[in-house]
Tab-separated table of C-alpha atoms and ligand atoms in Angstrom:
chain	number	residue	atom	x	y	z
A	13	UNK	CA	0.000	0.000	0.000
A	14	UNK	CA	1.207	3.184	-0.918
A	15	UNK	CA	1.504	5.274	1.826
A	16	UNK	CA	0.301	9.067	1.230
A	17	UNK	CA	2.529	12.353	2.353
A	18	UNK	CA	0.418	14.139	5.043
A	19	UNK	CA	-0.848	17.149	3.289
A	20	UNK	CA	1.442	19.852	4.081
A	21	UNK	CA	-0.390	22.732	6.347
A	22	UNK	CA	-0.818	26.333	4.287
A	23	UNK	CA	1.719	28.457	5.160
A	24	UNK	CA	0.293	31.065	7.765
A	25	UNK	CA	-0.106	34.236	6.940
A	26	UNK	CA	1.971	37.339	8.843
A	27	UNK	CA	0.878	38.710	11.999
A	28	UNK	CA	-0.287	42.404	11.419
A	29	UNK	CA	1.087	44.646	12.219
A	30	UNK	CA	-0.203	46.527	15.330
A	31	UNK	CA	0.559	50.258	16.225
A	32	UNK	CA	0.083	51.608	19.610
A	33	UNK	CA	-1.041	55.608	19.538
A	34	UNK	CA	-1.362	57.319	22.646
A	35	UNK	CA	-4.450	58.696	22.372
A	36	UNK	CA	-7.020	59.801	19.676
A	37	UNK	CA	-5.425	62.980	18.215
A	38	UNK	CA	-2.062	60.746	17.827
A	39	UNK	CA	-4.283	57.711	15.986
A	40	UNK	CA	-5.740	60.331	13.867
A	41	UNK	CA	-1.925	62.056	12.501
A	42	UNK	CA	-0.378	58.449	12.405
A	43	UNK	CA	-3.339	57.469	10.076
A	44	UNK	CA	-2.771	60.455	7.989
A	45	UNK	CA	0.548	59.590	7.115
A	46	UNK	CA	-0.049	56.060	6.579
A	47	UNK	CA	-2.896	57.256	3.883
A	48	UNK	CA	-0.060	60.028	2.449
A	49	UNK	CA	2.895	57.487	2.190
A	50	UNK	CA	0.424	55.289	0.386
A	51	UNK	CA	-0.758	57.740	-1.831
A	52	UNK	CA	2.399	59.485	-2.721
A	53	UNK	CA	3.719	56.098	-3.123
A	54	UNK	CA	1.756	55.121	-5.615
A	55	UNK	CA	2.349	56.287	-9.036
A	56	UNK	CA	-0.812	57.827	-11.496
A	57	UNK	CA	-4.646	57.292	-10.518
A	58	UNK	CA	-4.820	55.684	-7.126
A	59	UNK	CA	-8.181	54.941	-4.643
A	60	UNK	CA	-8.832	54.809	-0.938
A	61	UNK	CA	-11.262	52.930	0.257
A	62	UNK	CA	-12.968	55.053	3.126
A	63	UNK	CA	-15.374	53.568	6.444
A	64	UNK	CA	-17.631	54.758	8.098
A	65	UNK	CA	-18.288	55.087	12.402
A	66	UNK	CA	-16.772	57.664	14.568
A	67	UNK	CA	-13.079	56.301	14.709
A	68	UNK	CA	-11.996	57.677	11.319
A	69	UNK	CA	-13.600	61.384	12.238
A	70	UNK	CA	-10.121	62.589	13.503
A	71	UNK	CA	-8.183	61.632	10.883
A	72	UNK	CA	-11.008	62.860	8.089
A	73	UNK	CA	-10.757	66.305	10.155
A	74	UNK	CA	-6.957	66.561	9.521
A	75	UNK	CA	-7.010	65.853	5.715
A	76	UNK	CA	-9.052	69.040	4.917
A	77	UNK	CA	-6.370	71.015	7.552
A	78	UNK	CA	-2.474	71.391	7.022
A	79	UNK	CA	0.047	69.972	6.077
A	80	UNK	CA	-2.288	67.169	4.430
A	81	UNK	CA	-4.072	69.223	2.511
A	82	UNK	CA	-1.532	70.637	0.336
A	83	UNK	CA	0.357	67.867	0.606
A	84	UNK	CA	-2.144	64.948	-0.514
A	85	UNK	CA	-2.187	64.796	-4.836
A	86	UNK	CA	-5.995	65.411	-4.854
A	87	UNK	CA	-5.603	65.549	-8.565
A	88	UNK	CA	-5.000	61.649	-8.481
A	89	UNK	CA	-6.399	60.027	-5.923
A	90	UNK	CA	-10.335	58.524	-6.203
A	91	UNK	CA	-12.368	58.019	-2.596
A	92	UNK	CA	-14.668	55.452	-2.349
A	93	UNK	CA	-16.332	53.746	0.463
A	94	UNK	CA	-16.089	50.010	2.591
A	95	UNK	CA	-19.777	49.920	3.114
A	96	UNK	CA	-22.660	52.847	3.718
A	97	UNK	CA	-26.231	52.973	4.956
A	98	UNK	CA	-28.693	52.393	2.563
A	99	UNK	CA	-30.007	56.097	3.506
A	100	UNK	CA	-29.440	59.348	0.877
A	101	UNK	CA	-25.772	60.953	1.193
A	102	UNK	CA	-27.569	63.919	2.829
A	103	UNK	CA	-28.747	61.556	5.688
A	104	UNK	CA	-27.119	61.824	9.105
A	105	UNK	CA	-26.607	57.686	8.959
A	106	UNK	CA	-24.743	58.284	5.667
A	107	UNK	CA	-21.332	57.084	5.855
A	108	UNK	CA	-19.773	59.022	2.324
A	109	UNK	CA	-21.753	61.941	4.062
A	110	UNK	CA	-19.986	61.859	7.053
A	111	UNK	CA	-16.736	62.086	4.855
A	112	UNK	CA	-17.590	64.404	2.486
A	113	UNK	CA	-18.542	67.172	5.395
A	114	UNK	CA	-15.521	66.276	7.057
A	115	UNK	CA	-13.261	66.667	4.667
A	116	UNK	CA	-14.259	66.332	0.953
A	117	UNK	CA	-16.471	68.848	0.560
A	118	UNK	CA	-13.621	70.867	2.211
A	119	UNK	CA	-10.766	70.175	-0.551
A	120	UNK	CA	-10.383	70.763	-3.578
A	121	UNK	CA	-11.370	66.970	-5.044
A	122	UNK	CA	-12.698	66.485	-8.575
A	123	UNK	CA	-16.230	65.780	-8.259
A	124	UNK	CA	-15.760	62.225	-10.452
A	125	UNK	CA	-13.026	61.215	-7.839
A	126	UNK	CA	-15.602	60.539	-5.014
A	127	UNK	CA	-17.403	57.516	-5.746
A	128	UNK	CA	-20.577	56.860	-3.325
A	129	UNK	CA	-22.359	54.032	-2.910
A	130	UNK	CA	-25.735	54.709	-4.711
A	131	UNK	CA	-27.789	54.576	-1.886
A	132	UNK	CA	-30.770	56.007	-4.167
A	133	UNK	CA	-31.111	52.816	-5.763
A	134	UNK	CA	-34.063	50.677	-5.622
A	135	UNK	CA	-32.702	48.782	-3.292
A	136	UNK	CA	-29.320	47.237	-1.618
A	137	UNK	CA	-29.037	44.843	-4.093
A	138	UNK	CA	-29.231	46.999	-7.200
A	139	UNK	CA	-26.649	49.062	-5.189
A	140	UNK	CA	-24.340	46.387	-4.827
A	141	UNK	CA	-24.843	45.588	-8.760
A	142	UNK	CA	-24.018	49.338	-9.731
A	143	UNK	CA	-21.087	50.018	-7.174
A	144	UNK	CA	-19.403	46.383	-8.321
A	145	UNK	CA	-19.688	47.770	-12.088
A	146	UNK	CA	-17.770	51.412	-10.720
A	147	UNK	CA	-15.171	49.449	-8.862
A	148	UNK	CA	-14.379	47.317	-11.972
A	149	UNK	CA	-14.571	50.046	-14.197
A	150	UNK	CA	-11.771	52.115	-12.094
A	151	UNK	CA	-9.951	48.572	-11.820
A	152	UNK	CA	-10.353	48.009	-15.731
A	153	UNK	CA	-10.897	44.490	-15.279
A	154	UNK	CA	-13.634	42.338	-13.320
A	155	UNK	CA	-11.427	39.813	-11.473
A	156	UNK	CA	-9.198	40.889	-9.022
A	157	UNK	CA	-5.107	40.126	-9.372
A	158	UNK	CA	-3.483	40.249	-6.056
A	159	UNK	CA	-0.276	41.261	-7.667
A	160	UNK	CA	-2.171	44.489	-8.766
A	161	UNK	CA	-4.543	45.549	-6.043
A	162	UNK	CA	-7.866	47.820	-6.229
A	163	UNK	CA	-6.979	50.337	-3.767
A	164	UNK	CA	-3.698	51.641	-2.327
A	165	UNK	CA	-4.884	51.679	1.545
A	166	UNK	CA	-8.495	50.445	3.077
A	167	UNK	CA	-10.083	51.966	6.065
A	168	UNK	CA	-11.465	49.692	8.239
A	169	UNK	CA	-13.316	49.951	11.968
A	170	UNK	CA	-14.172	47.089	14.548
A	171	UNK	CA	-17.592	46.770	15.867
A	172	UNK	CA	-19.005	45.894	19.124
A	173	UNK	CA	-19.859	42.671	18.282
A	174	UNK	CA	-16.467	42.077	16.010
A	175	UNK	CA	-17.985	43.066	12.980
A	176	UNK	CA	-16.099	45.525	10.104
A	177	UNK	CA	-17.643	47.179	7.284
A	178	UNK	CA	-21.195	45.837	7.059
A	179	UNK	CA	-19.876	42.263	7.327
A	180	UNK	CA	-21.580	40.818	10.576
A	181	UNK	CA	-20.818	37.739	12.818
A	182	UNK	CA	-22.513	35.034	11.245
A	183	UNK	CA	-23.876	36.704	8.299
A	184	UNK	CA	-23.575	34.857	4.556
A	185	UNK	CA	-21.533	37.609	3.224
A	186	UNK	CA	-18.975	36.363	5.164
A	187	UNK	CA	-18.411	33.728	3.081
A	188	UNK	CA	-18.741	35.803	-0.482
A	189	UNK	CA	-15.985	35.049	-2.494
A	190	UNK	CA	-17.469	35.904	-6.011
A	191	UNK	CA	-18.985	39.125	-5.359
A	192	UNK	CA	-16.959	42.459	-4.714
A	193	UNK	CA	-20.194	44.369	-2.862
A	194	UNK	CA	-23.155	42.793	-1.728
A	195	UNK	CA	-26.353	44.444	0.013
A	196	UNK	CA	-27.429	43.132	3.654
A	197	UNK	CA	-31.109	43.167	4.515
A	198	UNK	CA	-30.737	43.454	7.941
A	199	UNK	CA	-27.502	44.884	9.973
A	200	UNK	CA	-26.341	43.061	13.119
A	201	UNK	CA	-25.986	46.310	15.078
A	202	UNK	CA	-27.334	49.650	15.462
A	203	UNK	CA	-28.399	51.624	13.102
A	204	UNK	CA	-30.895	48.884	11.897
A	205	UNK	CA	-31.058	50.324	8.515
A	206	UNK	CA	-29.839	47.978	5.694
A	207	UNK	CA	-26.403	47.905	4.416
A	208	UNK	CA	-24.427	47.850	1.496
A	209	UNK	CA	-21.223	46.881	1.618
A	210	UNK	CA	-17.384	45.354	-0.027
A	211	UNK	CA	-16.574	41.751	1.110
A	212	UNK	CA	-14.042	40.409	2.248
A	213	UNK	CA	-12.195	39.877	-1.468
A	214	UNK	CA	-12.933	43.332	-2.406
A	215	UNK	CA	-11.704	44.932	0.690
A	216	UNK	CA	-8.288	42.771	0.677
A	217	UNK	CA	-7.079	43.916	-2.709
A	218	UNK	CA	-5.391	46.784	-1.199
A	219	UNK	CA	-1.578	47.588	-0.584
A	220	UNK	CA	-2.806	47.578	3.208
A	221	UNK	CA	-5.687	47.537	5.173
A	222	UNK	CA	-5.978	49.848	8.529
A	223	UNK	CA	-8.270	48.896	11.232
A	224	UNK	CA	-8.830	52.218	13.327
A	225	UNK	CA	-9.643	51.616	16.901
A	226	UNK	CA	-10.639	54.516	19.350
A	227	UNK	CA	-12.120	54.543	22.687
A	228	UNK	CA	-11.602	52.218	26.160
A	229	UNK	CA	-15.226	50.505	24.875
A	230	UNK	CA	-13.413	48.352	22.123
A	231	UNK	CA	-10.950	46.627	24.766
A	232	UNK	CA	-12.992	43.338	25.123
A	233	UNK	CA	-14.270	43.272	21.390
A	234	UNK	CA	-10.547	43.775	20.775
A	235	UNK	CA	-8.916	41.313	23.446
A	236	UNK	CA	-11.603	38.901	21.206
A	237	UNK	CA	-10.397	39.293	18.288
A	238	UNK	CA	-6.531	39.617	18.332
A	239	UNK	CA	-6.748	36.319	20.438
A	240	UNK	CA	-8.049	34.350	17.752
A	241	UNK	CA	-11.993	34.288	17.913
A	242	UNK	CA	-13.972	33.779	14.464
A	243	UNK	CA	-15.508	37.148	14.044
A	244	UNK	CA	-15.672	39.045	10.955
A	245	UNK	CA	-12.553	41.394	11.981
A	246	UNK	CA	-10.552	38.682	12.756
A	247	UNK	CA	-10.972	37.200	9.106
A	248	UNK	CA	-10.351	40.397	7.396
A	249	UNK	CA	-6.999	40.248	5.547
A	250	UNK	CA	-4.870	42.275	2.625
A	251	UNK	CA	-2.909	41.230	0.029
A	252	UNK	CA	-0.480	43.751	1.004
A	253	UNK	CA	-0.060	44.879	4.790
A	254	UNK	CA	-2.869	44.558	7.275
A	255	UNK	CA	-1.852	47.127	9.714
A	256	UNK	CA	-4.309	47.878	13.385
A	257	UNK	CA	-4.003	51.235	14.283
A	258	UNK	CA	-5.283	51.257	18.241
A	259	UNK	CA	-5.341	54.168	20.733
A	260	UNK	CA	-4.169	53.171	24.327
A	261	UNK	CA	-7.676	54.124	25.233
A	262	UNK	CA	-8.676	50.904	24.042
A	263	UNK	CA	-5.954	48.725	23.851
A	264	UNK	CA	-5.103	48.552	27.651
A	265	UNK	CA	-2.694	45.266	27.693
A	266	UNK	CA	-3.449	43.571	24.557
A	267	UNK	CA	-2.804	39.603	23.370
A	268	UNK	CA	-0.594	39.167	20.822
A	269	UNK	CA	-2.392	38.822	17.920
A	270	UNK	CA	-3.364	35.288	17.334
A	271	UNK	CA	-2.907	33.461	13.205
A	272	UNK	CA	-3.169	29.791	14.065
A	273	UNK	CA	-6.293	29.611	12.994
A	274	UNK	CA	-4.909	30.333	9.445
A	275	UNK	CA	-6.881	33.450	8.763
A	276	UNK	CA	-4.574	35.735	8.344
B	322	LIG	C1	-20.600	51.464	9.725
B	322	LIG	C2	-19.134	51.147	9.722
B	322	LIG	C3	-18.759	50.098	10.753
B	322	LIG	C4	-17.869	50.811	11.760
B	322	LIG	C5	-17.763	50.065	13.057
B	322	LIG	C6	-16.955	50.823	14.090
B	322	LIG	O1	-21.121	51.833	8.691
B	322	LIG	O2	-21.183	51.413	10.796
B	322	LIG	O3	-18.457	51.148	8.581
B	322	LIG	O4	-18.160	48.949	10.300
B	322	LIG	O5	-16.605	50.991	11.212
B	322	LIG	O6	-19.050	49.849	13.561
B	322	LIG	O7	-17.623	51.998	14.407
B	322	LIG	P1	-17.003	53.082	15.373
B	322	LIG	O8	-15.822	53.633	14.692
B	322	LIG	O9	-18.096	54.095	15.515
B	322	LIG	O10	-16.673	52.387	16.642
């Protein structure tokens, strides 16, 4: 009998990297530079993929305010969004609202370089259908090459109950691995208004992903997911760097972050 080789385990993927600010102003000028070296370092056309929550408002604050706003190449860079509320722009639930009064309406952006999702569509399906067709028209191609990603840096926040973007514990769009956007009927968390948002595919054709995490509230969610729990945050990954981005606030002592389980 021919004895078979035990299959060899898939290599596991890098710890991210975590950086430690000391409090929310210093989060919000650390992810500034991360977006500007990632920006400047890419050459021609290049996209960031925005969030929404209150953990990126600091940092969306400081790119409409020196030195990032003279020094960010407006003229080449495209804004889009992880996931929104399926509510109007002008909505207070609006996540591309939230951005553009913090800082987009503030700049001087081209008008076609912001790229909502079309929340005025009939409904979070046809939203996801229309956004997928604008990423892959800005991409030029409709299936993604992790040698050339999508976007040069993802935003990304952690939930309460673990989840990022709209993609919520236990929800089937965790498991999308065709689609780039997909709409959710029903959010896990407050606000209870459907979502529309980039799985996990989309979001990981980036250069690097940055979770942003702000306030002492997140330190159990957090402990939960950097020691290895199955939640949505924990299975978010990049083909280039995934980088968290925590304030002190929250992080008290942290684990180190746990990749045995082979998600990252
Ligand atoms: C949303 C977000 C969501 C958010 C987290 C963290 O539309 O609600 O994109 O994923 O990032 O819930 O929110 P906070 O930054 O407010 O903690």
């Amino acid at each position: 009998m021919v004895k078979q080789a035990p299959a060899k385990p898939a290599p596991a993927k890098p710890a991210p990297r975590v950086i430690l600010a000391a409090d929310r102003e210093e989060l919000a000028r650390t992810a500034a530079e991360q977006l500007l070296a990632r920006v400047t370092a890419a050459t021609g056309r290049t996209a960031v993929c925005l969030t929404g929550g209150s953990s990126p408002e600091g940092l969306y604050r400081l790119l409409a305010t020196e030195p990032y706003r003279s020094r960010l190449p407006w003229d080449r860079v495209h804004w889009f969004m992880g996931d929104d509320r399926f509510v109007p722009v002008t909505h207070e639930l609006s996540n591309m609202g939230m951005a553009r009064r913090l800082f987009l309406d503030r700049v001087d952006v081209p008008a076609d370089h912001i790229h909502p999702i079309p929340t005025v569509a009939r409904s979070p399906e046809a939203a996801a259908r229309l956004y997928q067709a604008e990423l892959e028209r800005f991409y030029g191609r409709d299936r993604l090459d992790p040698a050339a990603p999508l976007f040069a840096l993802v935003l990304m926040g952690l939930g309460d109950d673990g989840h990022t973007a709209s993609l919520f514990p236990h929800a089937p769009a965790l498991d999308e691995t065709e689609h780039w956007v997909v709409g959710v009927a029903q959010a896990g968390l407050a606000p209870f208004v459907p979502r529309v948002t980039l799985t996990f595919p989309a979001l990981a054709s980036t250069r690097e992903m940055l979770f942003l995490v702000t306030s002492a509230d997140k330190r159990q969610i957090l402990a939960r997911v950097f020691s290895g729990e199955d939640l949505p945050a924990h299975r978010a990954h990049a083909d280039g760097e995934l980088v968290w981005l925590v304030d002190r606030g929250a992080s008290g002592p942290i684990p180190k972050f746990a990749t045995a389980r082979g998600n990252l």
